[in-house]
Tab-separated table of N, CA, C and O in Angstrom:
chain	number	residue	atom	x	y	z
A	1	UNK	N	34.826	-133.893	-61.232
A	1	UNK	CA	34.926	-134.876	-60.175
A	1	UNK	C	36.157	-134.636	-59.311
A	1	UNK	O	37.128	-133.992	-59.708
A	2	UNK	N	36.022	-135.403	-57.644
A	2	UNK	CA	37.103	-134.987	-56.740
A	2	UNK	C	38.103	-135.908	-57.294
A	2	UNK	O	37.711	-136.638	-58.205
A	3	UNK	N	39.447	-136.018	-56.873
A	3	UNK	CA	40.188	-136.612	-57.323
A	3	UNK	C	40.209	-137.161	-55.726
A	3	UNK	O	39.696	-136.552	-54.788
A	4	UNK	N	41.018	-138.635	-55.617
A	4	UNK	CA	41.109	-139.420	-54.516
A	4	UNK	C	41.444	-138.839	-53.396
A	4	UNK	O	40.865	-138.872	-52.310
A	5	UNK	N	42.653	-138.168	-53.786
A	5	UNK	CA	43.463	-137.517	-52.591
A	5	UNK	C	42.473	-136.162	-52.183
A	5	UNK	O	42.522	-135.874	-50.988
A	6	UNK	N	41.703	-135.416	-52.921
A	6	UNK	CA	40.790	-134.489	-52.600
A	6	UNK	C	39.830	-134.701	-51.560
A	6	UNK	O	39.480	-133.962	-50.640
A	7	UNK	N	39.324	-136.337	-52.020
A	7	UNK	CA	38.480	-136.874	-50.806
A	7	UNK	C	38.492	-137.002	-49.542
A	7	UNK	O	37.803	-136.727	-48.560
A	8	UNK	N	39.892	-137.713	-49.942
A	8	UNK	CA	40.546	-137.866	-49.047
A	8	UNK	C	40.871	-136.914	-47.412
A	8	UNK	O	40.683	-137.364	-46.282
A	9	UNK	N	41.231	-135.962	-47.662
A	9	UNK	CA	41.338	-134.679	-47.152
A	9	UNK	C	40.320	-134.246	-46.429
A	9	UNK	O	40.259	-134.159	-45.203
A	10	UNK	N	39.343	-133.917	-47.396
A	10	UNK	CA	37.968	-133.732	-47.125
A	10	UNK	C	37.620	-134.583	-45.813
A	10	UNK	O	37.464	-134.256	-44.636
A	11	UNK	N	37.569	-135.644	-46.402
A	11	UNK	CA	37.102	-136.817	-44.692
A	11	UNK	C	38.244	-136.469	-43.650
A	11	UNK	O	37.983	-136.334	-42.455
A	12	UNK	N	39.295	-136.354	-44.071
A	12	UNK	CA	40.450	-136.191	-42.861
A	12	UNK	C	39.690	-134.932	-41.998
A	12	UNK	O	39.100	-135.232	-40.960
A	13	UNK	N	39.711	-133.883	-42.338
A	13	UNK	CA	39.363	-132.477	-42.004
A	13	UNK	C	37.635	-132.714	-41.441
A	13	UNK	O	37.148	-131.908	-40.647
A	14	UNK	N	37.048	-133.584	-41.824
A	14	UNK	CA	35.337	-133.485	-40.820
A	14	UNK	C	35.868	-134.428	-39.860
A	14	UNK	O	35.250	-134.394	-38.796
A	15	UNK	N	36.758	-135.203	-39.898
A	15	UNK	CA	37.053	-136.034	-38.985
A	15	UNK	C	37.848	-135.721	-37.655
A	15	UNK	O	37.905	-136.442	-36.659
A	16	UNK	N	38.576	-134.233	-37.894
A	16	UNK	CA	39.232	-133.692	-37.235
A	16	UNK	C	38.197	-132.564	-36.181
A	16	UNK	O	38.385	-132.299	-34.994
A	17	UNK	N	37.045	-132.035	-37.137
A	17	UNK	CA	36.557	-131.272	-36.489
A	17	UNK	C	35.854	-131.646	-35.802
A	17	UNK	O	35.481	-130.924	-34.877
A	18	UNK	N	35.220	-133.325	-36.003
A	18	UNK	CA	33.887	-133.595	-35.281
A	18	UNK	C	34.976	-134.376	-33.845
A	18	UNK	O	34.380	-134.909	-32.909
A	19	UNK	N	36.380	-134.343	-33.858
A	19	UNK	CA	36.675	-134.053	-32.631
A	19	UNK	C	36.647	-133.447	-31.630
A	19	UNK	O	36.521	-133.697	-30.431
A	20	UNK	N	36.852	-132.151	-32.580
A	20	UNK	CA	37.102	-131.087	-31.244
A	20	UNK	C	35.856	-131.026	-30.381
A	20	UNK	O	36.240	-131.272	-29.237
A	21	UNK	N	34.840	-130.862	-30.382
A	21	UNK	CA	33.784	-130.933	-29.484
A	21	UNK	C	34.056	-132.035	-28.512
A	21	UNK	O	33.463	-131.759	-27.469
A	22	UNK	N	34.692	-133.152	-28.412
A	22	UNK	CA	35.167	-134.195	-27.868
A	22	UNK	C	35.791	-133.713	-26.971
A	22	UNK	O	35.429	-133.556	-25.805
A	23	UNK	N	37.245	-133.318	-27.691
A	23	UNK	CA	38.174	-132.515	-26.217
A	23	UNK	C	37.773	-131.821	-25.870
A	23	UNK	O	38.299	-131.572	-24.785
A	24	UNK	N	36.492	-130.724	-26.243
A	24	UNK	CA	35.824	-129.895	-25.199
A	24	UNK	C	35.387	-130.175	-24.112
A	24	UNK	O	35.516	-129.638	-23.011
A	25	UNK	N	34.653	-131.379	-24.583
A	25	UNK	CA	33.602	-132.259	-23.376
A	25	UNK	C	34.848	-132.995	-22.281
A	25	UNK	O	34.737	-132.843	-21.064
A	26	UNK	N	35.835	-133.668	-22.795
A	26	UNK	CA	36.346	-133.966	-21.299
A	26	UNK	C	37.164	-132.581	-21.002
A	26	UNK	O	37.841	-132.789	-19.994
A	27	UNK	N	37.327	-131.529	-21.381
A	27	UNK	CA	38.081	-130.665	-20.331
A	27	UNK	C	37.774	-129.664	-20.042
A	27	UNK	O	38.448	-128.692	-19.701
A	28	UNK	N	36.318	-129.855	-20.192
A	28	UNK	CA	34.958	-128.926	-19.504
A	28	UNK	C	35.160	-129.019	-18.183
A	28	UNK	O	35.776	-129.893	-17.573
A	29	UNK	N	34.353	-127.629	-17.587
A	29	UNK	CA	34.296	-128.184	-16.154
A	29	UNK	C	33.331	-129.450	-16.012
A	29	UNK	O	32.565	-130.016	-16.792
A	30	UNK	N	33.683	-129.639	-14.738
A	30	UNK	CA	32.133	-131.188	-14.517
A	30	UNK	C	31.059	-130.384	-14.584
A	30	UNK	O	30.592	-130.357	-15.723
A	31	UNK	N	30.547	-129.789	-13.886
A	31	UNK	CA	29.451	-129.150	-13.832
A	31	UNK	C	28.700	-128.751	-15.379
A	31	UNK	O	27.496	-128.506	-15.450
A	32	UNK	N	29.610	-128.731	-16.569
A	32	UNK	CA	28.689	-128.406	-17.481
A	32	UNK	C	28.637	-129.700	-18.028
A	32	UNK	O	27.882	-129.843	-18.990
A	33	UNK	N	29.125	-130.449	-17.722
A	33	UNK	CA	29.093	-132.073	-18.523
A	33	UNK	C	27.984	-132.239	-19.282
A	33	UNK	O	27.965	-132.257	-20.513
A	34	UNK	N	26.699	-132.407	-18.271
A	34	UNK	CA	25.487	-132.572	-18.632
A	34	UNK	C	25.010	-132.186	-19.548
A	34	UNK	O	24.193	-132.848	-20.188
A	35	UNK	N	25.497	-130.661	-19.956
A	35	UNK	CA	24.657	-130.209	-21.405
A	35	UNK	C	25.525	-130.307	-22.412
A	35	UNK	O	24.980	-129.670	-23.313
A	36	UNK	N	26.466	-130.682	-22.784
A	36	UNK	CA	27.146	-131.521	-23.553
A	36	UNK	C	27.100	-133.189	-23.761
A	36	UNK	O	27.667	-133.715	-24.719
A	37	UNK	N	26.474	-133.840	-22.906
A	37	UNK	CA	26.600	-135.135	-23.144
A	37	UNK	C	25.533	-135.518	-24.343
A	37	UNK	O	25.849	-136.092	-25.386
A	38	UNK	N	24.536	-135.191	-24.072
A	38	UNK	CA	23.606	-136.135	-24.987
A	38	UNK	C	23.707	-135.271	-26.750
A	38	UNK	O	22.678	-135.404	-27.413
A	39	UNK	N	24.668	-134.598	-27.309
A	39	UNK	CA	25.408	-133.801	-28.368
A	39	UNK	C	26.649	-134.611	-28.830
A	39	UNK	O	26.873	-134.721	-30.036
A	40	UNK	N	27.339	-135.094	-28.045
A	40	UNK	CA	28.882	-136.167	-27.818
A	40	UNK	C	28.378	-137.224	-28.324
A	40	UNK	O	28.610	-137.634	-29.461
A	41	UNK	N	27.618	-137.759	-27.469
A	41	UNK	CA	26.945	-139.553	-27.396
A	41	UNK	C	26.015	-139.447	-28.434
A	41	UNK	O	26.335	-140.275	-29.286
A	42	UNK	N	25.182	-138.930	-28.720
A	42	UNK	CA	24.537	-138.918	-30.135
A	42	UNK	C	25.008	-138.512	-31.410
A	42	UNK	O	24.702	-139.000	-32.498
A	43	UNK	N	26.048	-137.247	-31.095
A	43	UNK	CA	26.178	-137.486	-32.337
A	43	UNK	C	27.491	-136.843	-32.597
A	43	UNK	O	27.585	-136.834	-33.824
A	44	UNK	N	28.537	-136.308	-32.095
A	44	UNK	CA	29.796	-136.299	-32.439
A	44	UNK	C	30.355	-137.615	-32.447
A	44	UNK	O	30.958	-137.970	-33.460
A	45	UNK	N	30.222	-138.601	-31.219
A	45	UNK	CA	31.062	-139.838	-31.275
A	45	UNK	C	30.564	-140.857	-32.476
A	45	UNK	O	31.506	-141.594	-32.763
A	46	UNK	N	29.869	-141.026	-32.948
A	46	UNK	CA	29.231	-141.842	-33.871
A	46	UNK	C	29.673	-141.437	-35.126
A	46	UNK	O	30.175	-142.154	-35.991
A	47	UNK	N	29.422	-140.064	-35.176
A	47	UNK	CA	30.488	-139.460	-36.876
A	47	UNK	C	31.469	-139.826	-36.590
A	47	UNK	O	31.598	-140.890	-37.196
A	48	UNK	N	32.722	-139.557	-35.758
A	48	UNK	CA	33.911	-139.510	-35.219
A	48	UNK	C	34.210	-140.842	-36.045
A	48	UNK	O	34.905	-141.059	-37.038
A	49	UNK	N	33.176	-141.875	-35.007
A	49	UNK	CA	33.793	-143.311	-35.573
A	49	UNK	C	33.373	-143.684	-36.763
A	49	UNK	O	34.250	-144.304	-37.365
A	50	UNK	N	32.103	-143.525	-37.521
A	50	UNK	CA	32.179	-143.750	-39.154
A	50	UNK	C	33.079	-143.143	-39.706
A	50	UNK	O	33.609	-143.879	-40.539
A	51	UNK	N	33.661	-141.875	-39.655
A	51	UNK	CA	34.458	-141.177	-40.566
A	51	UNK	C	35.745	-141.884	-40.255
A	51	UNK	O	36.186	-142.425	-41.269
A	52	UNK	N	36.400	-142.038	-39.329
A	52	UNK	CA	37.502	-142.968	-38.764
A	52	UNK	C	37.599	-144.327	-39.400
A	52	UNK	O	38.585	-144.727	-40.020
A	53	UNK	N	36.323	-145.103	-39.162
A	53	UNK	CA	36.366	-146.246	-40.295
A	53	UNK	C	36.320	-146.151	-41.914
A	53	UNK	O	36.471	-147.002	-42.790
A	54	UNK	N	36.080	-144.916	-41.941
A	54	UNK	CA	35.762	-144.833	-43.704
A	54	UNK	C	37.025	-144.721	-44.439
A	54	UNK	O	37.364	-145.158	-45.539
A	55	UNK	N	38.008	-143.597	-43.011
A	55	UNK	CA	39.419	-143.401	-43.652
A	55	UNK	C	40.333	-145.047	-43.398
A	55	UNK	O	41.305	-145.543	-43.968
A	56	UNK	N	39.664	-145.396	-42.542
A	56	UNK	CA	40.777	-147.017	-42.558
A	56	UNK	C	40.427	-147.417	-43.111
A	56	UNK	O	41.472	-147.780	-43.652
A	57	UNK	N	39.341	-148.049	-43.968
A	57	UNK	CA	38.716	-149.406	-44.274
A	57	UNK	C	37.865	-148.855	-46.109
A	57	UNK	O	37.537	-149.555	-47.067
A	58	UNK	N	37.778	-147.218	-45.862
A	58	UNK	CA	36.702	-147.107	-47.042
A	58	UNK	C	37.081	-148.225	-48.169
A	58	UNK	O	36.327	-149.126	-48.536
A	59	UNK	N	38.839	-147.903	-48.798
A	59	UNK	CA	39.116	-148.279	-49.764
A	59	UNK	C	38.589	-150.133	-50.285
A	59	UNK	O	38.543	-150.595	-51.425
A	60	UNK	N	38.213	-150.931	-48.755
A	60	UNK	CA	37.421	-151.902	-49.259
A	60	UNK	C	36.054	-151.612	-49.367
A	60	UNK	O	35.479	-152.142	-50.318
A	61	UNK	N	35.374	-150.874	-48.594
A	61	UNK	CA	34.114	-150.709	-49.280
A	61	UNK	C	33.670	-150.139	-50.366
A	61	UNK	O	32.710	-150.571	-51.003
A	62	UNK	N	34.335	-149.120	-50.666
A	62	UNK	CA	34.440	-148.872	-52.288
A	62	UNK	C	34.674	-150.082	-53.484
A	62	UNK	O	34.180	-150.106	-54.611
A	63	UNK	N	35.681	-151.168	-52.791
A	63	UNK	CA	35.917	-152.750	-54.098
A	63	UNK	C	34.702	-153.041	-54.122
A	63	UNK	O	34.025	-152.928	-55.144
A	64	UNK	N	34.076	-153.613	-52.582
A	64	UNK	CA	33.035	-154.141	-52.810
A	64	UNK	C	31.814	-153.576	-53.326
A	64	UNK	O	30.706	-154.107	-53.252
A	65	UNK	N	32.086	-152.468	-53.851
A	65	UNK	CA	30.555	-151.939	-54.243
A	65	UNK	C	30.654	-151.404	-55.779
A	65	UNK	O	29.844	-150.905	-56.560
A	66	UNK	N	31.733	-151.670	-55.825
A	66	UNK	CA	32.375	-151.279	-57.310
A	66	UNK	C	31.302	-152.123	-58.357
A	66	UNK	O	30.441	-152.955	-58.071
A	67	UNK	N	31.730	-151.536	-59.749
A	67	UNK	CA	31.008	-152.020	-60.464
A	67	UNK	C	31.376	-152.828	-61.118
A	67	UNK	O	30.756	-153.492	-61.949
A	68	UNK	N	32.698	-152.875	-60.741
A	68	UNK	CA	33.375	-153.839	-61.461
A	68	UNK	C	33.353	-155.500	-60.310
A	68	UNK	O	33.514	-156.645	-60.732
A	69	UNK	N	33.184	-155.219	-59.312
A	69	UNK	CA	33.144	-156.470	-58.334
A	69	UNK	C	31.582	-156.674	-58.872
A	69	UNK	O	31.049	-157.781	-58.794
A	70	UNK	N	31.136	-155.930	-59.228
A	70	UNK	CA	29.039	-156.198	-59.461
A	70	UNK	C	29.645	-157.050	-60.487
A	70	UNK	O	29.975	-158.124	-59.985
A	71	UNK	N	29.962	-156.960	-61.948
A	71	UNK	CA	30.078	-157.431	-62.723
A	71	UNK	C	30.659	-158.954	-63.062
A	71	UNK	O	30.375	-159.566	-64.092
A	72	UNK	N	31.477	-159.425	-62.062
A	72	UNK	CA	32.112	-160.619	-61.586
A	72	UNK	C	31.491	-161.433	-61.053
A	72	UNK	O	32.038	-162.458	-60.645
């Protein structure tokens, strides 16, 4: 098994990469905008922001799903 801080990392690092396509898209020329947008808006920005919330917030969704909060 990963250890916390392993996970940890792990999400840091997809979270980093499913940026970069981001700063591509705004410092593209305009002209290629278009075939980058519907790739961004579907589906880099949407990982971006689950993985972003998972690193702020996971550690409560993990309590609440714990088995030990089941058990209570």
């Amino acid at each position: 098994m990963m250890s916390e801080a392993a996970k940890r990392s792990m999400l840091r690092w997809i979270h980093i990469v499913f940026g970069i396509p981001i700063v591509g898209y705004i410092y593209s020329p305009f002209e290629q905008i278009p075939n980058y947008a519907p790739a961004v808006r579907f589906v880099f920005v949407p990982l971006l922001v689950l993985s972003g919330l998972w690193l702020w917030k996971g550690h409560l969704v993990r309590r609440l799903f714990s088995k030990r909060a089941l058990m209570d």
